[in-house]
Amino acid sequence: MRIFRRVVMPVAWLAVFAVIAVALVKIAFVDGMKPEQALAGPAAEVAVPVIQATRATVTNKVQVTATVQSDAPVGVRNTAAGVVTHIYLAAGTNVNSGERLFQVRAEVQPEPTARVASEPTAATGQPGGAAAAQVRPVASPTYTYTDVLAPASGVLETLTVLIDQQVSVGEAAGTVNPGTFTVSGSVDAAQQYRLLAKPGSAQISVVGGPAPFTCASVVLTSAAGAQGNATGGLSGGVSRSVPYAASPVPGGGIPEQGGTPTGTLSCAVPPEVEVFAGLGATMTVTAGEAADVITVPLTAVEGSVKEGLVWLAGSGTAPEPGGNGANGPAGGPAGGPQQRKVQLGLNDGSMVEVVSGLAEGEAVLEFIPGAPAQVPTGPQFAGPGSYRTGG
């Protein structure tokens, strides 16, 4: 037992410490000098989306958020200078276009008449010499009577003339409220470019109103003209006003407006359709349709009117997975994307017609190189238990 404690145990402890020392030396000086192996992990490859030019039908349909407005009253102006002698209708009366409102009497000054008197001649002393003209005015003046007519049908709102009042030509004498309505809404630059084809009619959907109806004679005015229409179109209404309500687009979407207004699109409401001033409406205008034409997304084109630029996909670009360009055509441009000018036609807000410069099946970049990324609007999931709002 004494030998075990004095010889065996110390030798065992020395052996343990020796093993520990050797292990530490191996870890510090042997394993630490070996190159560290890279750990396998997930990897991602950024691919440039590519799309093919395909044939489709493009319908240029523009939707505008609009409001029902009362048409401005029509002014009554005197058409003759003189004295008012008779008033046919009083304010508040329904009138028809061309109906007599009041009568104006004007005095007509007669032309002077000449009386020829003969003077005796020096030779004979008898009359027959040079004639002396003497002016003789007419004893009684003559008058003309002019009826001032209603310029439009509606309600004679005001009539400011009085009996025996002296009036002049062009003087304002009253107003006639036509009792008609106009649907009017602002358009931005993108929409105004799409309406260069001068649409003839529009489909109107009134919030809380009658069934959608067709409105003829669509008028597109510039921003300066739109301001004038906005100030005059809301005055003088004879119908009750209804609070404005946002107008939904059929199908659950919303009108595509959002840019700075550059003009106004308006259309007269048919007389048989009953509406009220202030109602919200959606105006849908179809300005052309192109069937079976070559199309590409608007995101692939720089420019959207008449001329544009596209970028042909190079050999190093990867087609969009699962998209129209999943199997890009062979023989594309070598190297990076190449720019090409194309002629454009109609667009529907997402696809644009390529009139010339691009063949069916050619692959182009789906997004313009260097264009800023478009962040989707609305709530987006940003992580576990949190949301963020884009836009």
PDB file of C-alpha atoms in Angstrom, residues 2-127:
ATOM      1  CA  ARG A   2       2.857   2.301   0.795  1.00  0.00           C
ATOM      2  CA  ILE A   3       4.459   1.490  -2.571  1.00  0.00           C
ATOM      3  CA  PHE A   4       1.128   2.241  -4.358  1.00  0.00           C
ATOM      4  CA  ARG A   5       0.818   5.663  -2.816  1.00  0.00           C
ATOM      5  CA  ARG A   6       4.463   6.601  -3.189  1.00  0.00           C
ATOM      6  CA  VAL A   7       5.258   5.144  -6.608  1.00  0.00           C
ATOM      7  CA  VAL A   8       2.164   4.154  -8.607  1.00  0.00           C
ATOM      8  CA  MET A   9      -0.034   7.213  -7.902  1.00  0.00           C
ATOM      9  CA  PRO A  10       2.635   9.814  -8.731  1.00  0.00           C
ATOM     10  CA  VAL A  11       3.525   7.985 -11.919  1.00  0.00           C
ATOM     11  CA  ALA A  12      -0.171   7.880 -12.920  1.00  0.00           C
ATOM     12  CA  TRP A  13      -0.605  11.612 -12.316  1.00  0.00           C
ATOM     13  CA  LEU A  14       2.532  12.355 -14.330  1.00  0.00           C
ATOM     14  CA  ALA A  15       1.141  10.262 -17.173  1.00  0.00           C
ATOM     15  CA  VAL A  16      -2.199  12.184 -17.092  1.00  0.00           C
ATOM     16  CA  PHE A  17      -0.471  15.574 -17.088  1.00  0.00           C
ATOM     17  CA  ALA A  18       1.801  14.430 -19.907  1.00  0.00           C
ATOM     18  CA  VAL A  19      -1.208  13.464 -22.057  1.00  0.00           C
ATOM     19  CA  ILE A  20      -2.866  16.825 -21.349  1.00  0.00           C
ATOM     20  CA  ALA A  21       0.292  18.696 -22.260  1.00  0.00           C
ATOM     21  CA  VAL A  22       0.729  16.778 -25.511  1.00  0.00           C
ATOM     22  CA  ALA A  23      -2.942  17.478 -26.444  1.00  0.00           C
ATOM     23  CA  LEU A  24      -2.550  21.206 -25.800  1.00  0.00           C
ATOM     24  CA  VAL A  25       0.602  21.381 -27.867  1.00  0.00           C
ATOM     25  CA  LYS A  26      -1.146  19.566 -30.767  1.00  0.00           C
ATOM     26  CA  ILE A  27      -4.134  21.912 -30.663  1.00  0.00           C
ATOM     27  CA  ALA A  28      -2.002  25.050 -30.447  1.00  0.00           C
ATOM     28  CA  PHE A  29       0.804  24.281 -32.881  1.00  0.00           C
ATOM     29  CA  VAL A  30      -0.386  21.493 -35.148  1.00  0.00           C
ATOM     30  CA  ASP A  31      -4.136  21.847 -35.777  1.00  0.00           C
ATOM     31  CA  GLY A  32      -3.949  25.660 -35.651  1.00  0.00           C
ATOM     32  CA  MET A  33      -1.587  25.746 -38.659  1.00  0.00           C
ATOM     33  CA  LYS A  34      -3.930  23.827 -40.974  1.00  0.00           C
ATOM     34  CA  PRO A  35      -6.108  25.927 -43.434  1.00  0.00           C
ATOM     35  CA  GLU A  36      -9.698  26.302 -42.259  1.00  0.00           C
ATOM     36  CA  GLN A  37     -12.238  24.560 -44.438  1.00  0.00           C
ATOM     37  CA  ALA A  38     -15.132  26.664 -45.777  1.00  0.00           C
ATOM     38  CA  LEU A  39     -18.517  25.690 -44.469  1.00  0.00           C
ATOM     39  CA  ALA A  40     -21.168  24.865 -47.022  1.00  0.00           C
ATOM     40  CA  GLY A  41     -24.122  27.275 -46.862  1.00  0.00           C
ATOM     41  CA  PRO A  42     -27.000  28.622 -48.942  1.00  0.00           C
ATOM     42  CA  ALA A  43     -26.029  30.621 -52.044  1.00  0.00           C
ATOM     43  CA  ALA A  44     -28.045  32.939 -54.305  1.00  0.00           C
ATOM     44  CA  GLU A  45     -27.522  33.961 -57.921  1.00  0.00           C
ATOM     45  CA  VAL A  46     -28.985  37.252 -59.175  1.00  0.00           C
ATOM     46  CA  ALA A  47     -30.656  36.753 -62.561  1.00  0.00           C
ATOM     47  CA  VAL A  48     -31.763  39.589 -64.881  1.00  0.00           C
ATOM     48  CA  PRO A  49     -35.462  39.115 -65.774  1.00  0.00           C
ATOM     49  CA  VAL A  50     -36.015  38.706 -69.490  1.00  0.00           C
ATOM     50  CA  ILE A  51     -39.333  38.800 -71.347  1.00  0.00           C
ATOM     51  CA  GLN A  52     -40.263  37.881 -74.907  1.00  0.00           C
ATOM     52  CA  ALA A  53     -42.211  40.084 -77.309  1.00  0.00           C
ATOM     53  CA  THR A  54     -45.557  38.348 -77.807  1.00  0.00           C
ATOM     54  CA  ARG A  55     -48.747  39.001 -79.741  1.00  0.00           C
ATOM     55  CA  ALA A  56     -51.810  40.210 -77.854  1.00  0.00           C
ATOM     56  CA  THR A  57     -54.745  42.620 -78.037  1.00  0.00           C
ATOM     57  CA  VAL A  58     -54.236  46.056 -76.473  1.00  0.00           C
ATOM     58  CA  THR A  59     -57.322  48.035 -75.437  1.00  0.00           C
ATOM     59  CA  ASN A  60     -56.604  51.642 -74.518  1.00  0.00           C
ATOM     60  CA  LYS A  61     -59.169  52.030 -71.729  1.00  0.00           C
ATOM     61  CA  VAL A  62     -58.710  54.967 -69.322  1.00  0.00           C
ATOM     62  CA  GLN A  63     -60.644  55.289 -66.045  1.00  0.00           C
ATOM     63  CA  VAL A  64     -60.991  58.723 -64.435  1.00  0.00           C
ATOM     64  CA  THR A  65     -62.441  59.657 -61.051  1.00  0.00           C
ATOM     65  CA  ALA A  66     -65.027  62.357 -61.768  1.00  0.00           C
ATOM     66  CA  THR A  67     -67.764  64.463 -60.168  1.00  0.00           C
ATOM     67  CA  VAL A  68     -71.221  65.464 -61.375  1.00  0.00           C
ATOM     68  CA  GLN A  69     -71.445  69.246 -61.728  1.00  0.00           C
ATOM     69  CA  SER A  70     -74.301  71.607 -62.585  1.00  0.00           C
ATOM     70  CA  ASP A  71     -73.765  73.512 -65.820  1.00  0.00           C
ATOM     71  CA  ALA A  72     -73.195  77.246 -65.435  1.00  0.00           C
ATOM     72  CA  PRO A  73     -76.119  79.611 -66.121  1.00  0.00           C
ATOM     73  CA  VAL A  74     -76.304  81.201 -69.575  1.00  0.00           C
ATOM     74  CA  GLY A  75     -76.308  85.000 -69.618  1.00  0.00           C
ATOM     75  CA  VAL A  76     -79.049  87.041 -71.324  1.00  0.00           C
ATOM     76  CA  ARG A  77     -77.694  90.070 -73.213  1.00  0.00           C
ATOM     77  CA  ASN A  78     -79.476  92.908 -74.963  1.00  0.00           C
ATOM     78  CA  THR A  79     -79.381  92.758 -78.726  1.00  0.00           C
ATOM     79  CA  ALA A  80     -80.614  96.335 -79.312  1.00  0.00           C
ATOM     80  CA  ALA A  81     -80.131  99.767 -77.741  1.00  0.00           C
ATOM     81  CA  GLY A  82     -83.214 101.662 -76.631  1.00  0.00           C
ATOM     82  CA  VAL A  83     -85.956 101.695 -74.008  1.00  0.00           C
ATOM     83  CA  VAL A  84     -87.605  98.612 -72.516  1.00  0.00           C
ATOM     84  CA  THR A  85     -91.304  98.806 -73.385  1.00  0.00           C
ATOM     85  CA  HIS A  86     -92.608  95.339 -72.509  1.00  0.00           C
ATOM     86  CA  ILE A  87     -91.568  92.373 -70.322  1.00  0.00           C
ATOM     87  CA  TYR A  88     -93.056  89.052 -71.400  1.00  0.00           C
ATOM     88  CA  LEU A  89     -91.795  86.687 -68.672  1.00  0.00           C
ATOM     89  CA  ALA A  90     -90.861  87.038 -65.004  1.00  0.00           C
ATOM     90  CA  ALA A  91     -87.898  85.520 -63.165  1.00  0.00           C
ATOM     91  CA  GLY A  92     -88.449  81.902 -62.109  1.00  0.00           C
ATOM     92  CA  THR A  93     -90.385  80.969 -65.249  1.00  0.00           C
ATOM     93  CA  ASN A  94     -89.475  77.997 -67.429  1.00  0.00           C
ATOM     94  CA  VAL A  95     -88.400  79.172 -70.866  1.00  0.00           C
ATOM     95  CA  ASN A  96     -87.514  77.577 -74.180  1.00  0.00           C
ATOM     96  CA  SER A  97     -84.587  78.582 -76.330  1.00  0.00           C
ATOM     97  CA  GLY A  98     -85.650  81.446 -78.601  1.00  0.00           C
ATOM     98  CA  GLU A  99     -88.681  82.450 -76.489  1.00  0.00           C
ATOM     99  CA  ARG A 100     -89.336  86.233 -76.067  1.00  0.00           C
ATOM    100  CA  LEU A 101     -88.204  87.724 -72.749  1.00  0.00           C
ATOM    101  CA  PHE A 102     -88.685  91.501 -73.188  1.00  0.00           C
ATOM    102  CA  GLN A 103     -89.005  94.135 -75.893  1.00  0.00           C
ATOM    103  CA  VAL A 104     -86.775  97.123 -76.654  1.00  0.00           C
ATOM    104  CA  ARG A 105     -87.916 100.183 -78.586  1.00  0.00           C
ATOM    105  CA  ALA A 106     -85.337 102.191 -80.528  1.00  0.00           C
ATOM    106  CA  GLU A 107     -85.950 105.538 -82.202  1.00  0.00           C
ATOM    107  CA  VAL A 108     -84.920 105.780 -85.831  1.00  0.00           C
ATOM    108  CA  GLN A 109     -83.695 109.178 -86.925  1.00  0.00           C
ATOM    109  CA  PRO A 110     -85.008 109.939 -90.455  1.00  0.00           C
ATOM    110  CA  GLU A 111     -82.631 110.945 -93.202  1.00  0.00           C
ATOM    111  CA  PRO A 112     -82.898 114.656 -94.111  1.00  0.00           C
ATOM    112  CA  THR A 113     -84.916 115.486 -97.289  1.00  0.00           C
ATOM    113  CA  ALA A 114     -84.007 118.340 -99.710  1.00  0.00           C
ATOM    114  CA  ARG A 115     -86.380 120.884-101.219  1.00  0.00           C
ATOM    115  CA  VAL A 116     -85.113 122.407-104.470  1.00  0.00           C
ATOM    116  CA  ALA A 117     -85.870 126.147-104.998  1.00  0.00           C
ATOM    117  CA  SER A 118     -85.128 127.819-108.345  1.00  0.00           C
ATOM    118  CA  GLU A 119     -83.533 131.278-108.486  1.00  0.00           C
ATOM    119  CA  PRO A 120     -84.097 133.767-111.406  1.00  0.00           C
ATOM    120  CA  THR A 121     -81.380 133.895-114.008  1.00  0.00           C
ATOM    121  CA  ALA A 122     -79.494 137.091-114.805  1.00  0.00           C
ATOM    122  CA  ALA A 123     -80.470 136.996-118.494  1.00  0.00           C
ATOM    123  CA  THR A 124     -84.187 136.351-118.392  1.00  0.00           C
ATOM    124  CA  GLY A 125     -85.139 137.066-114.847  1.00  0.00           C
ATOM    125  CA  GLN A 126     -87.072 133.787-114.836  1.00  0.00           C
ATOM    126  CA  PRO A 127     -86.620 130.898-112.424  1.00  0.00           C
TER     127      PRO A 127
END
